[in-house]
mmCIF file of C-alpha atoms in Angstrom:
data_model
loop_
_atom_site.group_PDB
_atom_site.id
_atom_site.type_symbol
_atom_site.label_atom_id
_atom_site.label_comp_id
_atom_site.label_asym_id
_atom_site.label_seq_id
_atom_site.Cartn_x
_atom_site.Cartn_y
_atom_site.Cartn_z
ATOM 1 C CA UNK A 1 86.717 195.958 108.941
ATOM 2 C CA UNK A 2 83.756 196.329 106.613
ATOM 3 C CA UNK A 3 81.653 199.456 106.162
ATOM 4 C CA UNK A 4 78.538 197.459 105.361
ATOM 5 C CA UNK A 5 75.407 197.023 107.441
ATOM 6 C CA UNK A 6 73.382 193.847 107.810
ATOM 7 C CA UNK A 7 69.754 194.101 106.691
ATOM 8 C CA UNK A 8 66.791 191.993 107.824
ATOM 9 C CA UNK A 9 67.542 188.955 105.657
ATOM 10 C CA UNK A 10 71.209 188.905 106.777
ATOM 11 C CA UNK A 11 72.595 190.372 103.579
ATOM 12 C CA UNK A 12 75.298 193.011 103.996
ATOM 13 C CA UNK A 13 74.834 196.225 102.003
ATOM 14 C CA UNK A 14 76.472 199.632 101.784
ATOM 15 C CA UNK A 15 74.455 202.554 103.090
ATOM 16 C CA UNK A 16 76.312 204.935 100.794
ATOM 17 C CA UNK A 17 78.810 205.063 97.962
ATOM 18 C CA UNK A 18 81.242 206.706 100.408
ATOM 19 C CA UNK A 19 81.247 203.570 102.581
ATOM 20 C CA UNK A 20 81.792 201.401 99.522
ATOM 21 C CA UNK A 21 84.731 203.525 98.332
ATOM 22 C CA UNK A 22 86.259 203.451 101.838
ATOM 23 C CA UNK A 23 86.265 199.639 101.760
ATOM 24 C CA UNK A 24 87.553 199.645 98.189
ATOM 25 C CA UNK A 25 90.534 201.768 99.253
ATOM 26 C CA UNK A 26 91.220 199.759 102.424
ATOM 27 C CA UNK A 27 91.213 196.523 100.419
ATOM 28 C CA UNK A 28 94.080 197.880 98.289
ATOM 29 C CA UNK A 29 96.334 198.217 101.352
ATOM 30 C CA UNK A 30 98.948 195.551 102.060
ATOM 31 C CA UNK A 31 97.744 195.530 105.681
ATOM 32 C CA UNK A 32 94.133 196.721 105.881
ATOM 33 C CA UNK A 33 94.382 197.099 109.681
ATOM 34 C CA UNK A 34 97.079 199.755 109.206
ATOM 35 C CA UNK A 35 94.340 202.300 108.393
ATOM 36 C CA UNK A 36 93.819 202.535 112.175
ATOM 37 C CA UNK A 37 97.452 203.370 112.960
ATOM 38 C CA UNK A 38 98.528 205.594 110.095
ATOM 39 C CA UNK A 39 96.950 209.048 109.637
ATOM 40 C CA UNK A 40 98.389 209.264 106.115
ATOM 41 C CA UNK A 41 96.441 206.199 105.042
ATOM 42 C CA UNK A 42 93.212 207.722 106.344
ATOM 43 C CA UNK A 43 93.942 210.906 104.384
ATOM 44 C CA UNK A 44 94.672 208.704 101.376
ATOM 45 C CA UNK A 45 91.228 207.134 101.796
ATOM 46 C CA UNK A 46 89.661 210.611 101.957
ATOM 47 C CA UNK A 47 91.420 211.606 98.717
ATOM 48 C CA UNK A 48 90.355 208.319 97.096
ATOM 49 C CA UNK A 49 86.725 209.079 97.950
ATOM 50 C CA UNK A 50 87.084 212.590 96.507
ATOM 51 C CA UNK A 51 88.673 211.310 93.312
ATOM 52 C CA UNK A 52 86.023 208.663 92.686
ATOM 53 C CA UNK A 53 82.917 210.470 93.906
ATOM 54 C CA UNK A 54 83.155 214.243 94.280
ATOM 55 C CA UNK A 55 85.751 215.369 91.729
ATOM 56 C CA UNK A 56 83.950 216.564 88.608
ATOM 57 C CA UNK A 57 84.629 214.659 85.435
ATOM 58 C CA UNK A 58 85.145 216.305 82.056
ATOM 59 C CA UNK A 59 81.490 215.806 81.143
ATOM 60 C CA UNK A 60 80.035 216.704 84.548
ATOM 61 C CA UNK A 61 78.026 219.860 84.938
ATOM 62 C CA UNK A 62 79.754 222.013 87.552
ATOM 63 C CA UNK A 63 77.110 223.467 89.865
ATOM 64 C CA UNK A 64 78.931 225.778 92.250
ATOM 65 C CA UNK A 65 82.618 224.947 92.384
ATOM 66 C CA UNK A 66 85.038 223.717 89.758
ATOM 67 C CA UNK A 67 86.594 221.300 92.293
ATOM 68 C CA UNK A 68 83.404 219.516 93.339
ATOM 69 C CA UNK A 69 80.314 218.111 91.684
ATOM 70 C CA UNK A 70 78.243 218.864 94.812
ATOM 71 C CA UNK A 71 75.469 221.420 94.901
ATOM 72 C CA UNK A 72 76.854 223.770 97.546
ATOM 73 C CA UNK A 73 73.449 225.328 98.103
ATOM 74 C CA UNK A 74 72.134 222.040 99.560
ATOM 75 C CA UNK A 75 73.301 222.288 103.180
ATOM 76 C CA UNK A 76 71.221 219.239 104.177
ATOM 77 C CA UNK A 77 73.121 217.099 101.660
ATOM 78 C CA UNK A 78 76.451 218.463 102.926
ATOM 79 C CA UNK A 79 75.395 217.755 106.523
ATOM 80 C CA UNK A 80 74.506 214.158 105.603
ATOM 81 C CA UNK A 81 77.939 213.756 103.999
ATOM 82 C CA UNK A 82 79.501 215.252 107.163
ATOM 83 C CA UNK A 83 77.701 212.561 109.171
ATOM 84 C CA UNK A 84 79.173 209.803 107.014
ATOM 85 C CA UNK A 85 82.624 211.412 107.125
ATOM 86 C CA UNK A 86 82.615 211.637 110.943
ATOM 87 C CA UNK A 87 81.372 208.056 111.180
ATOM 88 C CA UNK A 88 84.452 206.983 109.200
ATOM 89 C CA UNK A 89 86.682 209.132 111.432
ATOM 90 C CA UNK A 90 85.421 207.479 114.590
ATOM 91 C CA UNK A 91 85.533 203.995 113.069
ATOM 92 C CA UNK A 92 89.208 204.417 112.190
ATOM 93 C CA UNK A 93 90.219 206.305 115.371
ATOM 94 C CA UNK A 94 90.754 209.663 113.667
ATOM 95 C CA UNK A 95 89.575 213.091 114.789
ATOM 96 C CA UNK A 96 87.187 214.850 112.405
ATOM 97 C CA UNK A 97 88.556 218.056 110.930
ATOM 98 C CA UNK A 98 87.130 220.639 108.580
ATOM 99 C CA UNK A 99 90.377 220.344 106.584
ATOM 100 C CA UNK A 100 89.927 216.625 105.856
ATOM 101 C CA UNK A 101 86.210 217.063 105.208
ATOM 102 C CA UNK A 102 86.917 219.831 102.702
ATOM 103 C CA UNK A 103 89.561 217.620 101.084
ATOM 104 C CA UNK A 104 87.029 214.805 100.730
ATOM 105 C CA UNK A 105 84.280 216.893 99.139
ATOM 106 C CA UNK A 106 86.454 219.309 97.138
ATOM 107 C CA UNK A 107 85.313 222.516 98.807
ATOM 108 C CA UNK A 108 88.000 224.879 100.060
ATOM 109 C CA UNK A 109 88.099 225.047 103.862
ATOM 110 C CA UNK A 110 88.097 228.874 103.740
ATOM 111 C CA UNK A 111 84.743 228.670 101.962
ATOM 112 C CA UNK A 112 83.392 226.554 104.805
ATOM 113 C CA UNK A 113 84.811 229.066 107.301
ATOM 114 C CA UNK A 114 83.003 231.876 105.475
ATOM 115 C CA UNK A 115 79.749 229.927 105.820
ATOM 116 C CA UNK A 116 80.359 229.623 109.562
ATOM 117 C CA UNK A 117 80.805 233.383 109.783
ATOM 118 C CA UNK A 118 77.575 233.966 107.850
ATOM 119 C CA UNK A 119 79.243 235.154 104.659
ATOM 120 C CA UNK A 120 77.174 233.258 102.118
ATOM 121 C CA UNK A 121 76.173 234.965 98.889
ATOM 122 C CA UNK A 122 72.488 234.021 98.831
ATOM 123 C CA UNK A 123 71.829 234.085 102.575
ATOM 124 C CA UNK A 124 70.501 237.274 104.079
ATOM 125 C CA UNK A 125 70.426 235.888 107.619
ATOM 126 C CA UNK A 126 74.211 235.875 108.089
ATOM 127 C CA UNK A 127 75.466 233.984 111.127
ATOM 128 C CA UNK A 128 71.928 232.914 112.078
ATOM 129 C CA UNK A 129 71.329 231.129 108.761
ATOM 130 C CA UNK A 130 70.813 227.377 108.559
ATOM 131 C CA UNK A 131 74.123 227.083 106.689
ATOM 132 C CA UNK A 132 76.011 228.953 109.420
ATOM 133 C CA UNK A 133 74.348 226.953 112.231
ATOM 134 C CA UNK A 134 75.195 223.680 110.483
ATOM 135 C CA UNK A 135 78.856 224.563 109.984
ATOM 136 C CA UNK A 136 79.097 225.758 113.601
ATOM 137 C CA UNK A 137 77.786 222.319 114.593
ATOM 138 C CA UNK A 138 80.613 220.729 112.551
ATOM 139 C CA UNK A 139 83.195 222.914 114.281
ATOM 140 C CA UNK A 140 81.712 221.985 117.664
ATOM 141 C CA UNK A 141 82.023 218.295 116.857
ATOM 142 C CA UNK A 142 85.689 218.797 115.916
ATOM 143 C CA UNK A 143 86.260 220.670 119.187
ATOM 144 C CA UNK A 144 84.434 217.996 121.199
ATOM 145 C CA UNK A 145 86.629 215.292 119.707
ATOM 146 C CA UNK A 146 89.757 217.232 120.707
ATOM 147 C CA UNK A 147 88.440 217.762 124.245
ATOM 148 C CA UNK A 148 87.809 214.017 124.514
ATOM 149 C CA UNK A 149 91.372 213.342 123.365
ATOM 150 C CA UNK A 150 92.805 215.860 125.812
ATOM 151 C CA UNK A 151 90.863 214.506 128.790
ATOM 152 C CA UNK A 152 90.972 210.779 128.013
ATOM 153 C CA UNK A 153 94.633 210.452 127.073
ATOM 154 C CA UNK A 154 96.006 213.846 128.077
ATOM 155 C CA UNK A 155 97.131 214.158 124.468
ATOM 156 C CA UNK A 156 99.514 217.067 123.983
ATOM 157 C CA UNK A 157 98.477 217.263 120.309
ATOM 158 C CA UNK A 158 94.821 217.688 121.249
ATOM 159 C CA UNK A 159 95.675 220.274 123.874
ATOM 160 C CA UNK A 160 97.783 222.216 121.367
ATOM 161 C CA UNK A 161 95.004 222.063 118.730
ATOM 162 C CA UNK A 162 92.442 223.331 121.260
ATOM 163 C CA UNK A 163 94.705 226.262 122.139
ATOM 164 C CA UNK A 164 95.528 227.097 118.531
ATOM 165 C CA UNK A 165 92.069 226.681 117.010
ATOM 166 C CA UNK A 166 89.536 227.206 119.757
ATOM 167 C CA UNK A 167 91.151 229.745 122.088
ATOM 168 C CA UNK A 168 91.721 227.427 125.042
ATOM 169 C CA UNK A 169 94.240 228.680 127.591
ATOM 170 C CA UNK A 170 95.906 227.437 130.703
ATOM 171 C CA UNK A 171 95.603 229.716 133.671
ATOM 172 C CA UNK A 172 98.422 229.760 136.190
ATOM 173 C CA UNK A 173 97.638 228.529 139.650
ATOM 174 C CA UNK A 174 96.979 231.411 142.008
ATOM 175 C CA UNK A 175 98.237 231.262 145.563
ATOM 176 C CA UNK A 176 96.146 233.293 147.950
ATOM 177 C CA UNK A 177 97.575 234.166 151.351
ATOM 178 C CA UNK A 178 95.007 234.980 153.983
ATOM 179 C CA UNK A 179 95.602 236.383 157.408
ATOM 180 C CA UNK A 180 98.690 237.968 158.890
ATOM 181 C CA UNK A 181 100.823 234.828 158.708
ATOM 182 C CA UNK A 182 102.251 235.523 155.251
ATOM 183 C CA UNK A 183 105.516 233.670 154.758
ATOM 184 C CA UNK A 184 108.530 235.957 154.675
ATOM 185 C CA UNK A 185 111.231 235.559 152.070
ATOM 186 C CA UNK A 186 114.804 235.277 153.212
ATOM 187 C CA UNK A 187 117.541 237.378 151.599
ATOM 188 C CA UNK A 188 118.711 234.195 149.795
ATOM 189 C CA UNK A 189 115.200 233.571 148.381
ATOM 190 C CA UNK A 190 115.005 237.149 147.107
ATOM 191 C CA UNK A 191 118.444 236.862 145.382
ATOM 192 C CA UNK A 192 117.434 233.549 143.778
ATOM 193 C CA UNK A 193 114.171 235.001 142.439
ATOM 194 C CA UNK A 194 115.904 238.122 141.107
#
């Protein structure tokens, strides 16, 4: 499964270095198709991309974070990288997560959470800033993917993740008795309930 695109003259090219590194990693696997069935291999691909693209080298100028060579002030760049990351997730049947994205780009996930909450050092707009709106969009895409998994396959894992991370709850079914014909409980029913 190649991450190239075909251009007008029929030649296949990579749209980004991330796509090229993804194929490079997949080609090292004994069974390249196993990337679709094994979440650990996908995480391995994410780490491979980080190591070869976003981890600063000894001679690299560190802009904002000692674990990444990205300019963290460029939210448009980060959003473009998010788009490529989610494209890879969907191609290989994985759910996008902020955790894996942060692993790929070398930015701590708590930093990304602080951006979502509007806690960014140079932004005076707080939660209404472009940075905060963008990260909220990422979180919404993660949530949407879980909802799809919960409704399409009734996945217990997706349901659990929605409850744990997004505040979803199950409400008990309510039985409403109308009129004077309410069922009476026998003495045996009352003992069993007690």
